[in-house]
Tab-separated table of C-alpha atoms in Angstrom:
chain	number	residue	atom	x	y	z
A	1	UNK	CA	-16.438	-13.869	23.645
A	2	UNK	CA	-14.924	-15.598	21.030
A	3	UNK	CA	-18.337	-16.152	19.382
A	4	UNK	CA	-18.856	-12.452	19.494
A	5	UNK	CA	-15.516	-11.709	17.761
A	6	UNK	CA	-16.211	-14.728	15.008
A	7	UNK	CA	-19.460	-12.878	14.276
A	8	UNK	CA	-18.134	-9.710	14.241
A	9	UNK	CA	-15.879	-10.568	11.570
A	10	UNK	CA	-18.409	-12.620	9.448
A	11	UNK	CA	-20.916	-9.711	9.642
A	12	UNK	CA	-18.273	-7.687	8.442
A	13	UNK	CA	-17.260	-9.745	5.504
A	14	UNK	CA	-20.853	-10.160	4.805
A	15	UNK	CA	-21.066	-6.589	4.390
A	16	UNK	CA	-17.945	-6.101	2.455
A	17	UNK	CA	-19.253	-8.700	-0.048
A	18	UNK	CA	-22.520	-6.545	-0.676
A	19	UNK	CA	-20.928	-3.934	-2.227
A	20	UNK	CA	-20.920	-3.298	-5.856
A	21	UNK	CA	-18.291	-5.583	-7.734
A	22	UNK	CA	-17.178	-7.273	-4.335
A	23	UNK	CA	-17.875	-11.216	-4.755
A	24	UNK	CA	-15.023	-12.993	-2.950
A	25	UNK	CA	-13.673	-11.795	0.443
A	26	UNK	CA	-11.821	-13.547	2.714
A	27	UNK	CA	-10.112	-12.394	6.061
A	28	UNK	CA	-8.158	-13.944	9.015
A	29	UNK	CA	-7.157	-12.412	12.004
A	30	UNK	CA	-4.886	-12.619	14.863
A	31	UNK	CA	-5.531	-11.300	18.246
A	32	UNK	CA	-1.943	-11.037	20.071
A	33	UNK	CA	-3.880	-10.151	23.599
A	34	UNK	CA	-5.334	-13.448	23.557
A	35	UNK	CA	-3.186	-15.905	20.873
A	36	UNK	CA	-6.904	-16.372	19.300
A	37	UNK	CA	-7.042	-16.630	15.160
A	38	UNK	CA	-10.121	-16.016	13.478
A	39	UNK	CA	-11.130	-16.648	9.973
A	40	UNK	CA	-14.135	-15.345	8.083
A	41	UNK	CA	-15.239	-15.783	4.104
A	42	UNK	CA	-17.813	-15.660	1.702
A	43	UNK	CA	-18.222	-16.290	-1.989
A	44	UNK	CA	-18.045	-19.319	-4.218
A	45	UNK	CA	-15.054	-20.325	-6.732
A	46	UNK	CA	-15.339	-23.875	-8.773
A	47	UNK	CA	-18.440	-25.056	-6.896
A	48	UNK	CA	-16.968	-24.469	-3.529
A	49	UNK	CA	-17.047	-21.849	-0.822
A	50	UNK	CA	-14.152	-19.528	-0.501
A	51	UNK	CA	-12.394	-19.828	2.906
A	52	UNK	CA	-8.973	-19.305	4.359
A	53	UNK	CA	-7.302	-22.105	2.149
A	54	UNK	CA	-8.273	-20.735	-1.072
A	55	UNK	CA	-5.353	-19.480	-3.099
A	56	UNK	CA	-5.565	-15.723	-4.391
A	57	UNK	CA	-3.362	-13.688	-6.384
A	58	UNK	CA	-1.310	-11.415	-3.834
A	59	UNK	CA	0.098	-8.774	-6.159
A	60	UNK	CA	2.445	-6.488	-4.364
A	61	UNK	CA	1.638	-8.220	-1.294
A	62	UNK	CA	4.468	-10.428	-2.449
A	63	UNK	CA	7.160	-7.693	-1.689
A	64	UNK	CA	6.812	-8.687	1.886
A	65	UNK	CA	8.186	-11.950	1.036
A	66	UNK	CA	10.848	-10.433	-0.938
A	67	UNK	CA	11.891	-8.319	2.212
A	68	UNK	CA	11.858	-11.376	4.396
A	69	UNK	CA	14.349	-13.104	2.222
A	70	UNK	CA	16.794	-10.441	1.994
A	71	UNK	CA	16.342	-9.754	5.930
A	72	UNK	CA	17.116	-13.673	6.269
A	73	UNK	CA	20.001	-13.299	3.780
A	74	UNK	CA	21.418	-10.792	5.840
A	75	UNK	CA	21.088	-12.278	8.998
A	76	UNK	CA	23.125	-15.136	7.556
A	77	UNK	CA	25.862	-12.420	6.647
A	78	UNK	CA	25.556	-13.450	2.692
A	79	UNK	CA	24.633	-9.871	1.929
A	80	UNK	CA	24.142	-6.414	3.416
A	81	UNK	CA	21.475	-3.884	2.759
A	82	UNK	CA	24.271	-1.298	1.756
A	83	UNK	CA	25.576	-3.639	-0.505
A	84	UNK	CA	25.803	-2.000	-4.335
A	85	UNK	CA	23.323	-3.836	-6.451
A	86	UNK	CA	25.834	-3.976	-9.163
A	87	UNK	CA	27.537	-6.308	-7.402
A	88	UNK	CA	25.065	-9.029	-8.421
A	89	UNK	CA	24.873	-7.808	-12.019
A	90	UNK	CA	28.467	-8.597	-13.113
A	91	UNK	CA	29.719	-7.813	-16.483
A	92	UNK	CA	27.975	-4.515	-16.963
A	93	UNK	CA	24.325	-6.006	-17.027
A	94	UNK	CA	22.440	-3.157	-15.194
A	95	UNK	CA	24.882	-0.288	-16.858
A	96	UNK	CA	23.199	3.007	-17.871
A	97	UNK	CA	19.724	1.825	-15.936
A	98	UNK	CA	19.581	5.042	-13.870
A	99	UNK	CA	21.072	7.998	-16.060
A	100	UNK	CA	20.373	11.432	-15.150
A	101	UNK	CA	21.829	13.562	-18.192
A	102	UNK	CA	25.293	12.359	-18.901
A	103	UNK	CA	25.787	10.527	-15.345
A	104	UNK	CA	25.047	6.932	-14.721
A	105	UNK	CA	24.029	6.721	-11.187
A	106	UNK	CA	23.445	2.752	-11.241
A	107	UNK	CA	26.566	2.376	-9.358
A	108	UNK	CA	25.481	4.269	-6.738
A	109	UNK	CA	22.365	1.791	-6.030
A	110	UNK	CA	22.306	-0.434	-3.012
A	111	UNK	CA	19.764	-2.883	-1.973
A	112	UNK	CA	18.535	-0.316	0.663
A	113	UNK	CA	17.697	1.934	-2.081
A	114	UNK	CA	15.605	-0.954	-3.596
A	115	UNK	CA	13.691	-1.875	-0.793
A	116	UNK	CA	13.087	1.580	0.558
A	117	UNK	CA	12.101	2.747	-3.150
A	118	UNK	CA	14.779	5.519	-2.709
A	119	UNK	CA	16.461	4.327	-6.029
A	120	UNK	CA	14.830	6.771	-8.051
A	121	UNK	CA	14.191	3.915	-10.689
A	122	UNK	CA	10.901	4.108	-12.510
A	123	UNK	CA	8.385	2.009	-12.074
A	124	UNK	CA	8.283	-0.911	-15.245
A	125	UNK	CA	4.684	-1.748	-13.970
A	126	UNK	CA	2.702	1.410	-13.707
A	127	UNK	CA	5.274	3.918	-14.925
A	128	UNK	CA	4.508	6.164	-18.298
A	129	UNK	CA	6.622	5.250	-21.170
A	130	UNK	CA	7.784	7.460	-24.218
A	131	UNK	CA	4.625	6.843	-25.950
A	132	UNK	CA	2.457	7.613	-23.232
A	133	UNK	CA	1.311	4.077	-22.128
A	134	UNK	CA	1.462	2.143	-19.227
A	135	UNK	CA	2.351	-1.426	-19.096
A	136	UNK	CA	-0.416	-2.226	-16.362
A	137	UNK	CA	-2.995	-0.620	-18.402
A	138	UNK	CA	-3.381	-3.599	-20.898
A	139	UNK	CA	-2.999	-5.735	-18.127
A	140	UNK	CA	-5.884	-4.494	-16.462
A	141	UNK	CA	-8.128	-4.439	-19.350
A	142	UNK	CA	-7.532	-8.359	-19.617
A	143	UNK	CA	-4.584	-8.139	-22.335
A	144	UNK	CA	-1.963	-10.709	-21.376
A	145	UNK	CA	1.293	-9.194	-22.182
A	146	UNK	CA	2.976	-12.439	-22.930
A	147	UNK	CA	6.021	-13.739	-20.911
A	148	UNK	CA	8.888	-11.130	-19.988
A	149	UNK	CA	12.266	-11.450	-17.765
A	150	UNK	CA	14.882	-9.638	-16.948
A	151	UNK	CA	16.037	-8.401	-20.215
A	152	UNK	CA	12.703	-6.983	-21.147
A	153	UNK	CA	12.169	-5.251	-17.730
A	154	UNK	CA	15.560	-3.602	-18.215
A	155	UNK	CA	15.098	-2.585	-21.503
A	156	UNK	CA	11.704	-0.813	-20.769
A	157	UNK	CA	13.399	0.728	-17.712
A	158	UNK	CA	16.750	1.935	-19.681
A	159	UNK	CA	15.293	2.973	-22.663
A	160	UNK	CA	11.523	3.539	-22.442
A	161	UNK	CA	11.437	5.571	-19.105
A	162	UNK	CA	13.354	7.974	-17.034
A	163	UNK	CA	14.750	7.886	-13.382
A	164	UNK	CA	13.275	10.306	-10.547
A	165	UNK	CA	15.831	11.478	-8.821
A	166	UNK	CA	19.300	10.575	-7.857
A	167	UNK	CA	19.391	7.549	-5.688
A	168	UNK	CA	19.150	8.189	-1.968
A	169	UNK	CA	18.333	11.884	-2.488
A	170	UNK	CA	16.943	13.727	0.527
A	171	UNK	CA	13.999	12.120	1.928
A	172	UNK	CA	12.412	11.270	-1.711
A	173	UNK	CA	10.817	8.053	-2.074
A	174	UNK	CA	9.333	6.690	-5.280
A	175	UNK	CA	7.206	3.257	-5.425
A	176	UNK	CA	8.760	1.266	-8.189
A	177	UNK	CA	8.422	-2.301	-9.101
A	178	UNK	CA	11.607	-2.385	-10.876
A	179	UNK	CA	13.043	-2.044	-7.489
A	180	UNK	CA	11.718	-5.292	-6.339
A	181	UNK	CA	12.394	-7.293	-9.647
A	182	UNK	CA	15.702	-6.540	-9.246
A	183	UNK	CA	15.584	-7.860	-5.464
A	184	UNK	CA	14.116	-10.828	-6.812
A	185	UNK	CA	17.175	-11.525	-9.114
A	186	UNK	CA	19.499	-10.482	-6.175
A	187	UNK	CA	18.074	-12.961	-4.013
A	188	UNK	CA	18.279	-15.662	-6.609
A	189	UNK	CA	21.896	-14.945	-7.336
A	190	UNK	CA	22.734	-14.535	-3.794
A	191	UNK	CA	21.372	-17.931	-3.116
A	192	UNK	CA	22.858	-19.461	-6.385
A	193	UNK	CA	19.657	-21.427	-6.885
A	194	UNK	CA	16.209	-20.439	-8.655
A	195	UNK	CA	13.768	-18.054	-6.839
A	196	UNK	CA	11.099	-20.574	-6.040
A	197	UNK	CA	13.622	-22.743	-4.607
A	198	UNK	CA	14.764	-19.861	-2.473
A	199	UNK	CA	11.392	-18.892	-1.196
A	200	UNK	CA	11.280	-22.428	-0.318
A	201	UNK	CA	14.348	-22.573	1.677
A	202	UNK	CA	14.177	-19.440	3.349
A	203	UNK	CA	10.602	-18.457	3.950
A	204	UNK	CA	7.775	-21.577	3.096
A	205	UNK	CA	9.622	-24.163	4.243
A	206	UNK	CA	10.538	-23.104	7.824
A	207	UNK	CA	6.782	-21.822	7.911
A	208	UNK	CA	5.486	-24.643	6.959
A	209	UNK	CA	3.495	-22.901	4.397
A	210	UNK	CA	2.191	-25.250	1.857
A	211	UNK	CA	0.071	-23.370	-0.414
A	212	UNK	CA	2.155	-20.239	-1.062
A	213	UNK	CA	4.251	-20.295	-3.955
A	214	UNK	CA	4.851	-18.562	-7.352
A	215	UNK	CA	1.838	-18.094	-10.256
A	216	UNK	CA	3.974	-19.571	-12.409
A	217	UNK	CA	3.871	-22.671	-10.584
A	218	UNK	CA	0.424	-22.163	-9.013
A	219	UNK	CA	-2.088	-25.017	-10.050
A	220	UNK	CA	-5.097	-22.732	-9.108
A	221	UNK	CA	-5.864	-19.097	-7.822
A	222	UNK	CA	-9.137	-17.193	-7.633
A	223	UNK	CA	-9.218	-15.167	-10.775
A	224	UNK	CA	-8.812	-11.169	-10.178
A	225	UNK	CA	-11.459	-8.984	-10.983
A	226	UNK	CA	-11.156	-5.421	-12.269
A	227	UNK	CA	-14.780	-3.961	-11.760
A	228	UNK	CA	-17.502	-6.262	-13.095
A	229	UNK	CA	-14.554	-8.281	-15.401
A	230	UNK	CA	-12.599	-11.135	-14.374
A	231	UNK	CA	-8.952	-10.901	-15.233
A	232	UNK	CA	-7.346	-13.732	-17.173
A	233	UNK	CA	-3.443	-12.704	-17.694
A	234	UNK	CA	-1.543	-15.768	-16.833
A	235	UNK	CA	1.410	-15.044	-18.852
A	236	UNK	CA	2.255	-11.730	-17.238
A	237	UNK	CA	1.426	-13.566	-13.551
A	238	UNK	CA	3.612	-15.926	-14.321
A	239	UNK	CA	6.546	-13.375	-15.387
A	240	UNK	CA	6.292	-11.420	-12.284
A	241	UNK	CA	8.641	-12.916	-9.388
A	242	UNK	CA	8.504	-11.126	-6.371
A	243	UNK	CA	7.486	-7.847	-6.934
A	244	UNK	CA	3.618	-9.161	-7.372
A	245	UNK	CA	3.937	-12.819	-8.558
A	246	UNK	CA	3.091	-14.926	-5.458
A	247	UNK	CA	-0.174	-16.810	-4.991
A	248	UNK	CA	-1.189	-17.737	-1.357
A	249	UNK	CA	-3.935	-18.344	1.231
A	250	UNK	CA	-5.351	-16.046	3.928
A	251	UNK	CA	-3.834	-18.936	6.096
A	252	UNK	CA	-0.563	-19.174	5.143
A	253	UNK	CA	-0.131	-15.207	4.949
A	254	UNK	CA	-1.318	-14.856	8.377
A	255	UNK	CA	1.296	-17.211	9.484
A	256	UNK	CA	3.880	-15.244	7.391
A	257	UNK	CA	2.843	-11.812	8.574
A	258	UNK	CA	3.017	-12.855	11.915
A	259	UNK	CA	6.379	-14.314	11.647
A	260	UNK	CA	7.458	-11.232	9.920
A	261	UNK	CA	6.702	-8.973	12.700
A	262	UNK	CA	7.605	-11.284	15.986
A	263	UNK	CA	11.054	-11.956	15.265
A	264	UNK	CA	10.482	-15.685	13.700
A	265	UNK	CA	12.156	-15.184	10.452
A	266	UNK	CA	14.456	-12.808	11.340
A	267	UNK	CA	15.912	-10.544	14.042
A	268	UNK	CA	12.670	-8.341	15.388
A	269	UNK	CA	15.564	-5.827	16.175
A	270	UNK	CA	15.403	-5.273	12.159
A	271	UNK	CA	11.873	-3.795	12.581
A	272	UNK	CA	13.318	-0.513	14.137
A	273	UNK	CA	15.460	0.183	11.257
A	274	UNK	CA	13.091	-0.971	8.747
A	275	UNK	CA	10.559	1.943	10.160
A	276	UNK	CA	12.261	4.660	8.476
A	277	UNK	CA	9.123	6.104	6.995
A	278	UNK	CA	9.214	8.498	3.710
A	279	UNK	CA	5.950	9.975	2.168
A	280	UNK	CA	4.948	7.687	-1.001
A	281	UNK	CA	1.214	8.181	-1.603
A	282	UNK	CA	-1.037	9.603	0.836
A	283	UNK	CA	-1.427	8.351	3.421
A	284	UNK	CA	1.163	5.711	2.620
A	285	UNK	CA	4.772	5.612	3.668
A	286	UNK	CA	7.498	3.551	2.442
A	287	UNK	CA	9.699	1.889	5.104
A	288	UNK	CA	12.537	-0.320	4.175
A	289	UNK	CA	10.627	-3.191	2.818
A	290	UNK	CA	7.143	-2.641	4.157
A	291	UNK	CA	4.267	0.096	4.137
A	292	UNK	CA	3.151	2.189	6.716
A	293	UNK	CA	-0.850	3.462	6.614
A	294	UNK	CA	-1.881	5.808	9.177
A	295	UNK	CA	-4.878	7.774	9.176
A	296	UNK	CA	-4.495	11.516	10.189
A	297	UNK	CA	-6.237	12.721	12.876
A	298	UNK	CA	-7.928	15.089	10.235
A	299	UNK	CA	-9.614	12.097	8.332
A	300	UNK	CA	-10.405	10.678	11.861
A	301	UNK	CA	-11.147	13.401	14.255
A	302	UNK	CA	-13.255	11.619	16.742
A	303	UNK	CA	-10.452	9.335	17.491
A	304	UNK	CA	-6.901	8.360	16.540
A	305	UNK	CA	-6.544	5.353	14.443
A	306	UNK	CA	-3.524	2.834	14.928
A	307	UNK	CA	-1.068	2.392	12.300
A	308	UNK	CA	-0.684	-0.668	10.310
A	309	UNK	CA	2.902	-2.139	8.833
A	310	UNK	CA	2.931	-4.530	5.744
A	311	UNK	CA	1.960	-4.321	2.153
A	312	UNK	CA	-1.088	-4.806	-0.069
A	313	UNK	CA	-1.537	-5.665	-3.726
A	314	UNK	CA	-3.443	-4.373	-6.265
A	315	UNK	CA	-5.865	-7.380	-6.487
A	316	UNK	CA	-7.199	-6.179	-3.099
A	317	UNK	CA	-5.095	-8.673	-1.063
A	318	UNK	CA	-3.403	-7.367	2.022
A	319	UNK	CA	-0.690	-8.428	5.125
A	320	UNK	CA	-0.854	-5.849	7.873
A	321	UNK	CA	0.398	-5.838	11.532
A	322	UNK	CA	-1.170	-2.904	13.870
A	323	UNK	CA	1.705	-2.808	16.796
A	324	UNK	CA	-0.425	-0.817	18.710
A	325	UNK	CA	-3.337	-3.711	19.457
A	326	UNK	CA	-1.047	-6.495	18.809
A	327	UNK	CA	-3.388	-7.680	15.830
A	328	UNK	CA	-2.288	-9.202	12.545
A	329	UNK	CA	-4.811	-9.324	9.416
A	330	UNK	CA	-4.466	-11.247	6.247
A	331	UNK	CA	-6.789	-12.212	3.256
A	332	UNK	CA	-8.362	-10.241	0.023
A	333	UNK	CA	-11.241	-8.573	-1.053
A	334	UNK	CA	-10.228	-9.675	-4.714
A	335	UNK	CA	-11.070	-6.369	-6.421
A	336	UNK	CA	-8.737	-4.359	-8.210
A	337	UNK	CA	-11.077	-1.230	-9.150
A	338	UNK	CA	-11.026	0.465	-5.364
A	339	UNK	CA	-7.542	0.196	-4.292
A	340	UNK	CA	-8.426	1.996	-0.943
A	341	UNK	CA	-10.893	-1.178	-0.298
A	342	UNK	CA	-8.593	-2.970	1.766
A	343	UNK	CA	-7.429	-0.186	4.033
A	344	UNK	CA	-11.239	0.475	4.854
A	345	UNK	CA	-12.208	-2.791	5.076
A	346	UNK	CA	-8.806	-3.360	7.703
A	347	UNK	CA	-9.871	-0.309	9.826
A	348	UNK	CA	-13.398	-1.896	10.007
A	349	UNK	CA	-11.710	-4.874	11.248
A	350	UNK	CA	-9.850	-3.374	13.827
A	351	UNK	CA	-12.694	-2.065	15.127
A	352	UNK	CA	-14.523	-5.077	15.189
A	353	UNK	CA	-12.093	-6.731	17.076
A	354	UNK	CA	-11.861	-3.749	19.533
A	355	UNK	CA	-15.078	-3.706	20.481
A	356	UNK	CA	-15.216	-7.654	21.459
A	357	UNK	CA	-14.275	-8.281	25.012
A	358	UNK	CA	-10.869	-9.627	25.566
A	359	UNK	CA	-9.213	-11.941	26.663
A	360	UNK	CA	-10.712	-14.303	24.263
A	361	UNK	CA	-9.970	-18.223	24.735
A	362	UNK	CA	-7.730	-19.936	22.164
A	363	UNK	CA	-10.293	-22.061	19.924
A	364	UNK	CA	-12.507	-19.820	17.714
A	365	UNK	CA	-15.953	-21.082	16.014
A	366	UNK	CA	-16.180	-22.680	12.796
A	367	UNK	CA	-14.389	-21.091	10.183
A	368	UNK	CA	-11.105	-20.159	12.737
A	369	UNK	CA	-8.088	-21.856	13.019
A	370	UNK	CA	-4.774	-22.003	15.081
């Protein structure tokens, strides 16, 4: 039975890698009903096969790590989701960041607003600036931005862009990397230590993740592909904290994503509160620190597709849990050009695993892991 599941995943990965401009693919899956973990991968990197231990850029899937750290700090009583963000930026450091007309709404922004993308702040990464350009355009064309930090992000947000709405207005949400850049600062300041140390203390250490770190500290990572081009933007990647700068492996990401949703990292009761979904971009909805992907029946008329909760990254990385089927998926298709590809891939993976006989034994074939 495990052989059937493993073979199905390997065939799925092979088909994915046969698509245009897709070269490296890795997928790890945990089937909760049987406690089985399986992995499949294809591609070569630095003369060796890509596998579950190959490091890759998680891009915005890194936001799940930020959420986990915030929730652990919340559990310990060091922060609250309704704390005002200005609490962590004394001396007027972020004054005027969210100004509409003559009113500065920055004092009203809470950690919950940042996590749920309901702050109204513009997106420093993909938002349009006054001259019509977008920061992401140059990076995705392979032009490294050079190092940047909090001062630059605040200046771009305050001077080059405009807020979208008053914090917490109605049921509105606007996806913004600025929100999570600020959360990275909040985490560091609440812990009183650099963000890499906070990540180690709060997540990677407790879970035993030995191959997850920030890009600035990573010794190697699978180069990102944008169409047929390889991206080499080390300074920009090293400048991104938890909004997109984590490097991990499919093995580590699977362990982390399982812990995120099973109550190992923070109380599972938090997840109900975090599932406060708001429309963000079809067919995605934003919750508190995570995203929901669910195809409407109109796009899947023959059968209802289950929801996925987690996060993806522009790099093609994904880390999602399917509550209905108790299946967790993590990995990457390592392709920027088609942002819907990871979602189509995950739905096919759910189908492949659903069609396999269960229960499965606890040990898979070659390529599986516990």
